[in-house]
CSV table of C-alpha atoms and ligand atoms in Angstrom, one decimal:
chain,number,residue,atom,x,y,z
A,84,UNK,CA,119.5,76.5,131.0
A,85,UNK,CA,123.2,76.1,131.3
A,86,UNK,CA,124.7,76.6,134.7
A,87,UNK,CA,128.2,77.1,133.4
A,88,UNK,CA,127.4,80.0,131.2
A,89,UNK,CA,126.4,83.4,132.4
A,90,UNK,CA,124.0,85.3,130.3
A,91,UNK,CA,123.6,89.0,130.3
A,92,UNK,CA,120.1,90.1,130.9
A,93,UNK,CA,120.4,93.5,129.5
A,94,UNK,CA,122.8,94.1,126.8
A,95,UNK,CA,124.3,97.4,125.9
A,96,UNK,CA,124.6,98.3,122.2
A,97,UNK,CA,128.3,97.6,122.4
A,98,UNK,CA,127.6,94.1,123.7
A,99,UNK,CA,125.0,93.5,121.0
A,100,UNK,CA,127.5,94.3,118.3
A,101,UNK,CA,130.3,92.3,119.9
A,102,UNK,CA,131.6,89.3,118.2
A,103,UNK,CA,131.8,87.4,121.5
A,104,UNK,CA,129.4,86.6,124.3
A,105,UNK,CA,131.0,86.0,127.6
A,106,UNK,CA,134.1,85.1,125.8
A,107,UNK,CA,132.4,82.7,123.4
A,108,UNK,CA,132.5,83.5,119.7
A,109,UNK,CA,129.0,84.2,118.5
A,110,UNK,CA,127.2,83.8,115.2
A,111,UNK,CA,124.1,85.8,114.8
A,112,UNK,CA,121.5,84.7,112.3
A,113,UNK,CA,118.4,86.6,111.4
A,114,UNK,CA,115.4,84.4,110.6
A,115,UNK,CA,112.4,86.0,108.9
A,116,UNK,CA,109.6,85.5,106.4
A,117,UNK,CA,106.1,86.7,106.0
A,118,UNK,CA,103.5,85.6,108.5
A,119,UNK,CA,102.7,81.9,108.1
A,120,UNK,CA,106.0,81.1,106.3
A,121,UNK,CA,107.0,78.9,109.2
A,122,UNK,CA,109.5,80.9,111.3
A,123,UNK,CA,108.6,79.8,114.8
A,124,UNK,CA,108.3,76.2,113.7
A,125,UNK,CA,111.6,76.2,112.0
A,126,UNK,CA,113.4,77.9,114.9
A,127,UNK,CA,111.9,75.3,117.2
A,128,UNK,CA,113.1,72.6,114.9
A,129,UNK,CA,116.6,74.1,114.7
A,130,UNK,CA,116.9,74.3,118.5
A,131,UNK,CA,115.7,70.8,118.8
A,132,UNK,CA,118.2,69.6,116.2
A,133,UNK,CA,121.0,71.3,118.0
A,134,UNK,CA,120.0,70.0,121.4
A,135,UNK,CA,120.1,66.5,119.9
A,136,UNK,CA,123.1,67.1,117.8
A,137,UNK,CA,124.9,63.9,118.5
A,138,UNK,CA,121.9,61.7,118.4
A,139,UNK,CA,120.2,63.3,115.4
A,140,UNK,CA,120.7,63.6,111.8
A,141,UNK,CA,123.3,66.3,112.3
A,142,UNK,CA,125.9,63.7,113.1
A,143,UNK,CA,125.9,62.8,109.4
A,144,UNK,CA,126.6,66.3,108.3
A,145,UNK,CA,130.3,66.8,107.9
A,146,UNK,CA,130.5,70.4,109.1
A,147,UNK,CA,128.2,69.9,112.1
A,148,UNK,CA,129.3,66.4,113.1
A,149,UNK,CA,131.7,67.9,115.7
A,150,UNK,CA,128.9,69.4,117.8
A,151,UNK,CA,128.7,67.5,121.0
A,152,UNK,CA,125.9,69.3,122.5
A,153,UNK,CA,123.7,72.3,122.1
A,154,UNK,CA,122.1,74.1,125.0
A,155,UNK,CA,119.3,76.6,124.8
A,156,UNK,CA,119.2,79.6,127.1
A,157,UNK,CA,115.9,80.9,128.3
A,158,UNK,CA,117.1,83.7,130.6
A,159,UNK,CA,117.7,86.4,128.1
A,160,UNK,CA,115.5,89.4,127.4
A,161,UNK,CA,112.8,88.6,124.8
A,162,UNK,CA,113.8,84.9,124.6
A,163,UNK,CA,112.2,82.9,121.9
A,164,UNK,CA,109.6,80.8,123.7
A,165,UNK,CA,111.0,77.4,123.0
A,166,UNK,CA,109.3,75.8,126.1
A,167,UNK,CA,105.9,76.9,124.9
A,168,UNK,CA,106.6,75.7,121.3
A,169,UNK,CA,107.7,72.3,122.6
A,170,UNK,CA,104.6,72.0,124.8
A,171,UNK,CA,102.5,72.6,121.7
A,172,UNK,CA,104.3,70.2,119.4
A,173,UNK,CA,104.7,67.4,121.9
A,174,UNK,CA,101.2,67.9,123.4
A,175,UNK,CA,98.3,65.4,123.1
A,176,UNK,CA,97.0,66.2,120.5
A,177,UNK,CA,100.0,68.1,119.1
A,178,UNK,CA,99.6,71.6,117.7
A,179,UNK,CA,101.9,74.0,115.9
A,180,UNK,CA,103.8,76.6,117.8
A,181,UNK,CA,102.5,80.1,118.0
A,182,UNK,CA,103.4,82.3,115.0
A,183,UNK,CA,106.0,85.0,115.3
A,184,UNK,CA,104.4,88.4,116.0
A,185,UNK,CA,107.3,90.4,117.3
A,186,UNK,CA,111.1,90.0,117.5
A,187,UNK,CA,112.7,87.5,119.9
A,188,UNK,CA,116.1,85.9,120.3
A,189,UNK,CA,116.9,82.2,120.7
A,190,UNK,CA,120.4,81.8,122.2
A,191,UNK,CA,122.3,78.6,122.2
A,192,UNK,CA,125.8,77.5,123.2
A,193,UNK,CA,127.3,74.7,121.1
A,194,UNK,CA,130.0,72.6,122.5
A,195,UNK,CA,132.2,71.0,119.9
A,196,UNK,CA,134.6,68.1,120.1
A,197,UNK,CA,138.1,69.0,121.1
A,198,UNK,CA,140.5,69.2,118.1
A,199,UNK,CA,143.4,66.9,118.4
A,200,UNK,CA,145.8,69.8,118.9
A,201,UNK,CA,143.7,71.7,121.4
A,202,UNK,CA,143.4,71.0,125.1
A,203,UNK,CA,140.0,72.5,125.7
A,204,UNK,CA,136.7,71.7,124.1
A,205,UNK,CA,135.6,74.4,121.8
A,206,UNK,CA,132.5,76.4,122.4
A,207,UNK,CA,130.5,78.7,120.1
A,208,UNK,CA,127.4,80.7,120.7
A,209,UNK,CA,124.5,81.0,118.3
A,210,UNK,CA,121.8,83.6,118.3
A,211,UNK,CA,118.7,83.2,116.2
A,212,UNK,CA,117.0,86.5,115.8
A,213,UNK,CA,113.4,85.9,114.8
A,214,UNK,CA,111.4,88.9,113.4
A,215,UNK,CA,108.4,89.4,111.1
A,216,UNK,CA,109.2,89.5,107.4
A,217,UNK,CA,106.6,92.3,107.1
A,218,UNK,CA,109.2,94.5,108.9
A,219,UNK,CA,112.0,93.4,106.5
A,220,UNK,CA,109.8,94.6,103.6
A,221,UNK,CA,109.9,98.1,105.1
A,222,UNK,CA,113.5,98.1,104.0
A,223,UNK,CA,112.3,99.2,100.6
A,224,UNK,CA,110.7,102.3,101.9
A,225,UNK,CA,113.6,103.5,104.0
A,226,UNK,CA,115.1,105.6,101.1
A,227,UNK,CA,111.8,106.7,99.6
A,228,UNK,CA,110.4,110.1,99.8
A,229,UNK,CA,106.6,110.5,100.5
A,230,UNK,CA,106.2,111.2,96.8
A,231,UNK,CA,108.0,108.0,95.9
A,232,UNK,CA,106.0,106.0,98.3
A,233,UNK,CA,102.8,107.4,96.8
A,234,UNK,CA,104.1,106.7,93.3
A,235,UNK,CA,104.8,103.0,94.1
A,236,UNK,CA,101.4,102.5,95.6
A,237,UNK,CA,99.6,104.4,92.8
A,238,UNK,CA,101.2,101.9,90.4
A,239,UNK,CA,100.4,98.8,92.5
A,240,UNK,CA,96.8,99.8,93.2
A,241,UNK,CA,96.2,100.4,89.5
A,242,UNK,CA,97.0,96.8,88.7
A,243,UNK,CA,95.3,93.5,89.1
A,244,UNK,CA,94.7,91.9,91.6
A,245,UNK,CA,95.0,94.9,94.0
A,246,UNK,CA,92.6,96.9,91.9
A,247,UNK,CA,89.9,94.4,92.6
A,248,UNK,CA,90.8,93.8,96.2
A,249,UNK,CA,90.1,97.4,97.1
A,250,UNK,CA,87.5,98.6,94.6
A,251,UNK,CA,87.4,102.4,94.4
A,252,UNK,CA,90.2,103.0,96.8
A,253,UNK,CA,92.7,104.3,94.2
A,254,UNK,CA,90.0,106.7,92.8
A,255,UNK,CA,89.2,107.9,96.3
A,256,UNK,CA,92.8,108.6,97.0
A,257,UNK,CA,93.3,110.3,93.6
A,258,UNK,CA,90.5,112.6,94.4
A,259,UNK,CA,92.3,114.1,97.5
A,260,UNK,CA,93.8,117.5,97.1
A,261,UNK,CA,97.0,117.4,99.1
A,262,UNK,CA,96.8,121.1,99.9
A,263,UNK,CA,93.2,120.9,101.2
A,264,UNK,CA,92.6,120.7,105.0
A,265,UNK,CA,92.4,117.1,106.2
A,266,UNK,CA,89.0,115.7,107.1
A,267,UNK,CA,89.8,113.6,110.2
A,268,UNK,CA,86.7,111.3,109.7
A,269,UNK,CA,87.6,110.7,106.0
A,270,UNK,CA,91.2,110.0,107.0
A,271,UNK,CA,90.1,107.5,109.6
A,272,UNK,CA,87.8,105.8,107.2
A,273,UNK,CA,90.4,105.6,104.4
A,274,UNK,CA,92.9,104.3,106.8
A,275,UNK,CA,90.5,101.6,107.8
A,276,UNK,CA,90.0,100.6,104.1
A,277,UNK,CA,93.7,100.7,103.7
A,278,UNK,CA,94.3,98.2,106.5
A,279,UNK,CA,91.6,96.0,105.1
A,280,UNK,CA,93.2,96.1,101.7
A,281,UNK,CA,96.5,95.1,103.2
A,282,UNK,CA,95.0,92.2,105.2
A,283,UNK,CA,93.0,90.9,102.2
A,284,UNK,CA,96.0,91.1,99.9
A,285,UNK,CA,98.0,88.9,102.3
A,286,UNK,CA,95.4,86.2,102.7
A,287,UNK,CA,94.3,83.5,100.3
A,288,UNK,CA,93.3,83.5,97.5
A,289,UNK,CA,95.7,86.4,96.8
A,290,UNK,CA,98.7,85.8,99.0
A,291,UNK,CA,100.5,89.0,97.9
A,292,UNK,CA,103.8,90.0,99.6
A,293,UNK,CA,104.3,93.7,99.2
A,294,UNK,CA,101.9,94.9,101.8
A,295,UNK,CA,103.6,98.1,103.0
A,296,UNK,CA,104.0,99.6,105.5
A,297,UNK,CA,104.8,96.3,107.2
A,298,UNK,CA,103.8,97.3,110.7
A,299,UNK,CA,100.2,97.9,109.6
A,300,UNK,CA,99.8,94.1,109.5
A,301,UNK,CA,102.3,93.2,112.1
A,302,UNK,CA,102.7,96.2,114.5
A,303,UNK,CA,104.8,94.7,117.2
A,304,UNK,CA,105.0,96.0,120.8
A,305,UNK,CA,104.6,99.7,121.2
A,306,UNK,CA,103.3,100.6,117.7
A,307,UNK,CA,99.8,101.6,116.9
A,308,UNK,CA,99.0,102.2,113.2
A,309,UNK,CA,95.9,104.2,114.0
A,310,UNK,CA,97.9,106.7,116.1
A,311,UNK,CA,99.6,108.3,113.1
A,312,UNK,CA,97.8,107.2,110.0
A,313,UNK,CA,99.1,108.1,106.5
A,314,UNK,CA,98.0,107.2,103.0
A,315,UNK,CA,99.7,107.4,99.7
A,316,UNK,CA,98.4,110.4,97.8
A,317,UNK,CA,98.5,109.9,94.0
A,318,UNK,CA,98.2,113.6,93.2
A,319,UNK,CA,101.5,114.4,94.9
A,320,UNK,CA,103.3,112.2,92.4
A,321,UNK,CA,103.3,114.6,89.5
A,322,UNK,CA,104.2,117.7,91.6
A,323,UNK,CA,106.1,116.6,94.7
A,324,UNK,CA,106.4,119.3,97.4
A,325,UNK,CA,107.9,119.5,100.8
A,326,UNK,CA,105.6,122.3,101.7
A,327,UNK,CA,102.0,121.7,102.2
A,328,UNK,CA,99.9,124.0,104.4
A,329,UNK,CA,99.8,122.9,108.0
A,330,UNK,CA,96.9,120.6,108.7
A,331,UNK,CA,96.5,119.6,105.0
A,332,UNK,CA,96.3,116.1,103.7
A,333,UNK,CA,99.7,116.5,102.2
A,334,UNK,CA,101.3,117.8,105.3
A,335,UNK,CA,99.9,115.3,107.6
A,336,UNK,CA,100.4,112.2,105.5
A,337,UNK,CA,103.9,113.3,104.6
A,338,UNK,CA,104.8,114.0,108.3
A,339,UNK,CA,103.3,110.7,109.5
A,340,UNK,CA,105.1,108.8,106.7
A,341,UNK,CA,108.4,110.4,107.6
A,342,UNK,CA,107.9,109.6,111.3
A,343,UNK,CA,107.2,106.0,110.4
A,344,UNK,CA,110.1,105.7,108.1
A,345,UNK,CA,112.7,107.5,110.3
A,346,UNK,CA,111.5,106.7,113.8
A,347,UNK,CA,109.9,103.3,113.6
A,348,UNK,CA,111.2,101.4,110.6
A,349,UNK,CA,114.8,102.6,110.4
A,350,UNK,CA,115.8,102.2,114.0
A,351,UNK,CA,114.9,98.6,113.9
A,352,UNK,CA,117.4,98.0,111.1
A,353,UNK,CA,120.0,100.1,112.8
A,354,UNK,CA,119.9,98.4,116.1
A,355,UNK,CA,119.4,94.8,114.9
A,356,UNK,CA,120.6,94.4,111.4
A,357,UNK,CA,124.1,95.7,111.6
A,358,UNK,CA,125.0,92.8,113.9
A,359,UNK,CA,123.9,89.9,111.9
A,360,UNK,CA,126.3,87.5,110.3
A,361,UNK,CA,123.7,85.7,108.2
A,362,UNK,CA,120.1,86.1,107.2
A,363,UNK,CA,117.5,83.4,106.5
A,364,UNK,CA,114.4,84.4,104.5
A,365,UNK,CA,111.6,81.9,104.6
A,366,UNK,CA,109.2,81.9,101.7
A,367,UNK,CA,105.9,80.1,101.4
A,368,UNK,CA,106.6,79.1,97.8
A,369,UNK,CA,103.9,76.4,97.9
A,370,UNK,CA,101.4,79.0,99.1
A,371,UNK,CA,102.3,81.4,96.3
A,372,UNK,CA,102.1,78.5,93.8
A,373,UNK,CA,98.6,77.8,95.0
A,374,UNK,CA,97.6,81.5,94.2
A,375,UNK,CA,99.5,81.6,90.9
A,376,UNK,CA,101.0,84.2,88.8
A,377,UNK,CA,100.3,87.5,90.6
A,378,UNK,CA,101.4,86.0,94.0
A,379,UNK,CA,104.5,84.6,92.5
A,380,UNK,CA,105.3,88.0,90.8
A,381,UNK,CA,104.7,89.9,93.9
A,382,UNK,CA,106.8,87.6,96.1
A,383,UNK,CA,109.7,87.8,93.7
A,384,UNK,CA,109.5,91.6,93.5
A,385,UNK,CA,109.4,91.7,97.3
A,386,UNK,CA,112.6,89.5,97.5
A,387,UNK,CA,114.3,91.7,95.0
A,388,UNK,CA,113.6,94.9,96.9
A,389,UNK,CA,114.7,93.2,100.1
A,390,UNK,CA,118.0,92.1,98.6
A,391,UNK,CA,118.6,95.3,96.6
A,392,UNK,CA,120.6,96.9,99.4
A,393,UNK,CA,123.1,94.0,99.2
A,394,UNK,CA,124.1,95.3,95.8
A,395,UNK,CA,124.7,98.9,96.8
A,396,UNK,CA,128.2,100.0,96.7
A,397,UNK,CA,130.0,101.1,99.9
A,398,UNK,CA,129.1,104.6,101.0
A,399,UNK,CA,125.4,104.2,100.8
A,400,UNK,CA,124.1,104.0,104.3
A,401,UNK,CA,121.8,101.1,103.5
A,402,UNK,CA,124.8,99.3,102.0
A,403,UNK,CA,126.9,100.0,105.1
A,404,UNK,CA,124.2,98.6,107.3
A,405,UNK,CA,124.2,95.4,105.4
A,406,UNK,CA,127.5,94.5,103.8
A,407,UNK,CA,129.5,95.2,107.0
A,408,UNK,CA,128.5,91.8,108.4
A,409,UNK,CA,126.0,89.7,106.6
A,410,UNK,CA,127.9,87.3,104.5
A,411,UNK,CA,125.4,84.5,104.0
A,412,UNK,CA,121.9,84.7,102.9
A,413,UNK,CA,119.6,81.6,102.6
A,414,UNK,CA,116.2,81.8,100.9
A,415,UNK,CA,114.2,78.9,102.1
A,416,UNK,CA,111.0,77.4,100.7
A,417,UNK,CA,109.2,75.8,103.6
A,418,UNK,CA,106.7,73.0,104.3
A,419,UNK,CA,107.9,70.8,101.5
A,420,UNK,CA,106.5,67.8,103.4
A,421,UNK,CA,103.3,68.5,101.4
A,422,UNK,CA,105.1,67.0,98.4
A,423,UNK,CA,106.4,63.6,97.4
A,424,UNK,CA,110.2,63.3,97.8
A,425,UNK,CA,110.7,63.5,94.1
A,426,UNK,CA,108.8,66.7,93.9
A,427,UNK,CA,110.6,68.1,96.9
A,428,UNK,CA,113.8,67.9,94.9
A,429,UNK,CA,112.1,69.5,91.9
A,430,UNK,CA,110.8,72.3,94.1
A,431,UNK,CA,114.4,73.2,94.9
A,432,UNK,CA,115.2,73.4,91.2
A,433,UNK,CA,112.0,75.4,90.6
A,434,UNK,CA,113.1,77.9,93.3
A,435,UNK,CA,116.4,78.1,91.5
A,436,UNK,CA,114.9,79.0,88.2
A,437,UNK,CA,112.3,81.3,89.8
A,438,UNK,CA,115.1,83.4,91.4
A,439,UNK,CA,117.7,82.9,88.8
A,440,UNK,CA,118.1,86.5,87.8
A,441,UNK,CA,118.2,87.6,91.4
A,442,UNK,CA,120.9,85.2,92.3
A,443,UNK,CA,122.9,86.1,89.2
A,444,UNK,CA,122.7,89.8,90.2
A,445,UNK,CA,124.0,89.1,93.6
A,446,UNK,CA,126.8,86.8,92.5
A,447,UNK,CA,130.2,88.1,93.2
A,448,UNK,CA,128.9,90.7,95.7
A,449,UNK,CA,130.8,89.2,98.6
A,450,UNK,CA,127.5,87.6,99.7
A,451,UNK,CA,126.9,83.9,99.6
A,452,UNK,CA,123.3,83.3,98.6
A,453,UNK,CA,122.0,79.8,98.7
A,454,UNK,CA,118.5,78.4,98.1
A,455,UNK,CA,116.9,75.6,100.1
A,456,UNK,CA,113.6,73.8,100.3
A,457,UNK,CA,113.0,72.4,103.8
A,458,UNK,CA,110.3,71.0,106.1
A,459,UNK,CA,110.9,71.9,109.7
A,460,UNK,CA,108.6,69.2,111.1
A,461,UNK,CA,107.5,66.6,108.6
A,462,UNK,CA,103.8,66.0,109.0
A,463,UNK,CA,103.0,63.8,105.9
A,464,UNK,CA,104.3,60.4,105.0
A,465,UNK,CA,104.5,58.9,101.5
A,466,UNK,CA,102.4,55.8,100.9
A,467,UNK,CA,101.0,53.9,97.9
A,468,UNK,CA,97.3,53.6,97.3
A,469,UNK,CA,95.6,50.2,96.5
A,470,UNK,CA,96.7,50.6,92.8
A,471,UNK,CA,100.3,51.4,93.7
A,472,UNK,CA,100.0,55.1,93.0
A,473,UNK,CA,102.1,57.4,95.4
A,474,UNK,CA,100.3,59.6,97.8
A,475,UNK,CA,100.8,61.3,101.2
A,476,UNK,CA,99.1,60.6,104.5
A,477,UNK,CA,98.8,62.9,107.5
A,478,UNK,CA,96.3,64.3,109.9
A,479,UNK,CA,94.1,67.2,108.8
A,480,UNK,CA,94.6,70.2,111.2
A,481,UNK,CA,91.1,71.2,112.2
A,482,UNK,CA,89.2,67.9,111.9
A,483,UNK,CA,92.1,65.8,113.2
A,484,UNK,CA,91.1,63.1,110.7
A,485,UNK,CA,93.6,61.0,109.1
A,486,UNK,CA,93.7,61.9,105.4
A,487,UNK,CA,95.4,60.7,102.3
A,488,UNK,CA,96.0,63.1,99.4
A,489,UNK,CA,97.6,63.1,96.0
A,490,UNK,CA,100.1,66.0,96.1
A,491,UNK,CA,100.7,68.2,93.1
A,492,UNK,CA,103.5,67.4,90.6
A,493,UNK,CA,106.0,70.2,90.5
A,494,UNK,CA,107.8,71.2,87.3
A,495,UNK,CA,111.5,71.9,87.4
A,496,UNK,CA,111.4,75.2,85.6
A,497,UNK,CA,109.4,78.3,86.4
A,498,UNK,CA,107.8,79.7,83.2
A,499,UNK,CA,109.1,83.0,82.2
A,500,UNK,CA,105.7,84.7,82.7
A,501,UNK,CA,105.3,83.0,86.1
A,502,UNK,CA,102.0,81.5,84.8
A,503,UNK,CA,102.0,78.4,87.0
A,504,UNK,CA,99.6,77.3,89.7
A,505,UNK,CA,99.0,74.1,91.7
A,506,UNK,CA,96.0,72.7,93.4
A,507,UNK,CA,95.1,73.5,96.9
A,508,UNK,CA,96.8,71.5,99.7
A,509,UNK,CA,95.4,70.3,103.0
A,510,UNK,CA,96.6,72.0,106.2
A,511,UNK,CA,98.2,69.3,108.4
A,512,UNK,CA,98.6,68.9,112.1
A,513,UNK,CA,102.0,68.1,113.5
A,514,UNK,CA,102.8,64.4,113.7
A,515,UNK,CA,102.0,62.5,116.9
A,516,UNK,CA,104.7,61.4,119.3
A,517,UNK,CA,107.3,64.1,118.8
A,518,UNK,CA,109.8,63.9,121.6
A,519,UNK,CA,112.1,66.7,122.8
A,520,UNK,CA,114.9,64.2,123.4
A,521,UNK,CA,115.0,63.1,119.7
A,522,UNK,CA,115.5,65.2,116.7
A,523,UNK,CA,112.2,66.0,115.0
A,524,UNK,CA,111.6,64.4,111.6
A,525,UNK,CA,112.4,67.1,109.1
A,526,UNK,CA,113.9,67.6,105.6
A,527,UNK,CA,117.1,69.5,104.9
A,528,UNK,CA,117.1,71.5,108.2
A,529,UNK,CA,120.6,70.1,108.8
A,530,UNK,CA,121.8,71.2,105.4
A,531,UNK,CA,120.5,74.7,106.1
A,532,UNK,CA,122.3,74.7,109.4
A,533,UNK,CA,125.5,73.4,107.8
A,534,UNK,CA,125.4,76.4,105.4
A,535,UNK,CA,124.8,78.8,108.3
A,536,UNK,CA,127.1,77.6,111.0
A,537,UNK,CA,129.0,74.6,109.6
A,538,UNK,CA,132.8,74.7,109.9
A,539,UNK,CA,134.5,74.1,106.6
B,60,GDP,P1,105.4,82.1,111.2
B,60,GDP,O1,104.1,82.9,111.2
B,60,GDP,O2,106.3,82.4,110.1
B,60,GDP,O3,106.0,82.1,112.6
B,60,GDP,O4,104.9,80.6,110.9
B,60,GDP,P2,104.6,79.3,111.8
B,60,GDP,O5,105.9,78.7,112.2
B,60,GDP,O6,103.7,79.8,112.9
B,60,GDP,O7,103.9,78.4,110.8
B,60,GDP,C1,102.6,78.7,110.3
B,60,GDP,C2,101.9,77.5,109.9
B,60,GDP,O8,102.5,76.8,108.9
B,60,GDP,C3,101.8,76.4,111.1
B,60,GDP,O9,100.8,76.7,111.9
B,60,GDP,C4,101.6,75.1,110.3
B,60,GDP,O10,100.3,75.0,109.9
B,60,GDP,C5,102.4,75.4,109.0
B,60,GDP,N1,103.8,74.8,109.1
B,60,GDP,C6,104.9,75.4,109.6
B,60,GDP,N2,106.0,74.6,109.4
B,60,GDP,C7,105.5,73.5,108.9
B,60,GDP,C8,106.2,72.2,108.5
B,60,GDP,O11,107.4,72.0,108.6
B,60,GDP,N3,105.3,71.3,107.9
B,60,GDP,C9,104.0,71.5,107.8
B,60,GDP,N4,103.3,70.5,107.2
B,60,GDP,N5,103.4,72.6,108.1
B,60,GDP,C10,104.1,73.6,108.7
């Protein structure tokens, strides 16, 4: 912790919105992605890079070269647990940091070299706001009515693979008469099947992204999905009504949905989103590629719905929330150390063609959208086998055995129908001998930082 810098423990809303922190200009960056995308590992790597700015790879990056030193502050409310993450990564044996389960803030001060015309060294503050991507997905339901919510889910549940993930669930929901009195036992049982469907959709082999409501999977502190359950009701879609008898399925599900939307999901965006300067969205593209077409389609649809508000014209409250401040958005494919260097470069181009329409639609909207492929902490090294063929070596995560594997070859173009899949990949343990005092081995973390905070 820095002794020269006083950190406010409890910030008022006004302070949260302010562009300075204790007189220091602040850049606030949201970092999110679905569970397992690599948020906590990337944040740990970013802090580590900035702490080691002068010694590490950053020095070669034009925009960041002037950083003399980065200091991390642990005394703020809900500080990102950097100490804990470092202990894991640098332990014997090393393990990955704990995944993000709620929001937290990592705050750093960056001291830059003095400019030739200035007497004092320059200082900037950086806040990394880490939160589950599941919550960001709730952005799409913020302006839905209960009937619209039900319509979306009726459509999704009718299609493969969700239809097979939850056999009979759509039919059972369709059979509910919204005007009939609710049966609490049936509601609890359906809500249980609902949660299981969401959890199964997220996991391999499906790896789907649109698992709304986001807090069913990632509740965060103070939220209990069982306390006010609601389900989409397909039969309200044809005849939406605001007026179901008290105690009916329609009345209860609609009321609980509205509570979730207006009292749980929306306040999160209002209090945190309006103050961000930039947003990083991590995507497990390699994971989606392992699951193939439906995972790729669902992930892209999720990204489109998340970024939709950036296109809204002024006047729409969602648009106001966003466009006021967020100017830079980075979509980042993670864990590319599972690929050979030549395929890492191809993955960036693949991401480009995968999201081509989305980036075109956002072009010229006063938002700079950039795509990256990074590895936060490189855990595999390229080698050649006895016959000179390239492969990767690393340590397998659960067995802790050294393994060599032939990584998949990545094409440069995403097929139009997204019909592309790669073989499974091993799960690796972090490399041995990571040291806090040296920048961790990574790929393109510095380029990402340069985009987010570099001085042009
Ligand atoms: P979060 O849930 O988004 O916070 O994701 P984590 O940072 O916890 O990462 C989830 C898992 O992905 C980790 O436990 C690792 O197995 C893996 N992972 C994350 N970053 C990297 C990386 O840079 N390289 C490799 N090989 N694996 C990573």
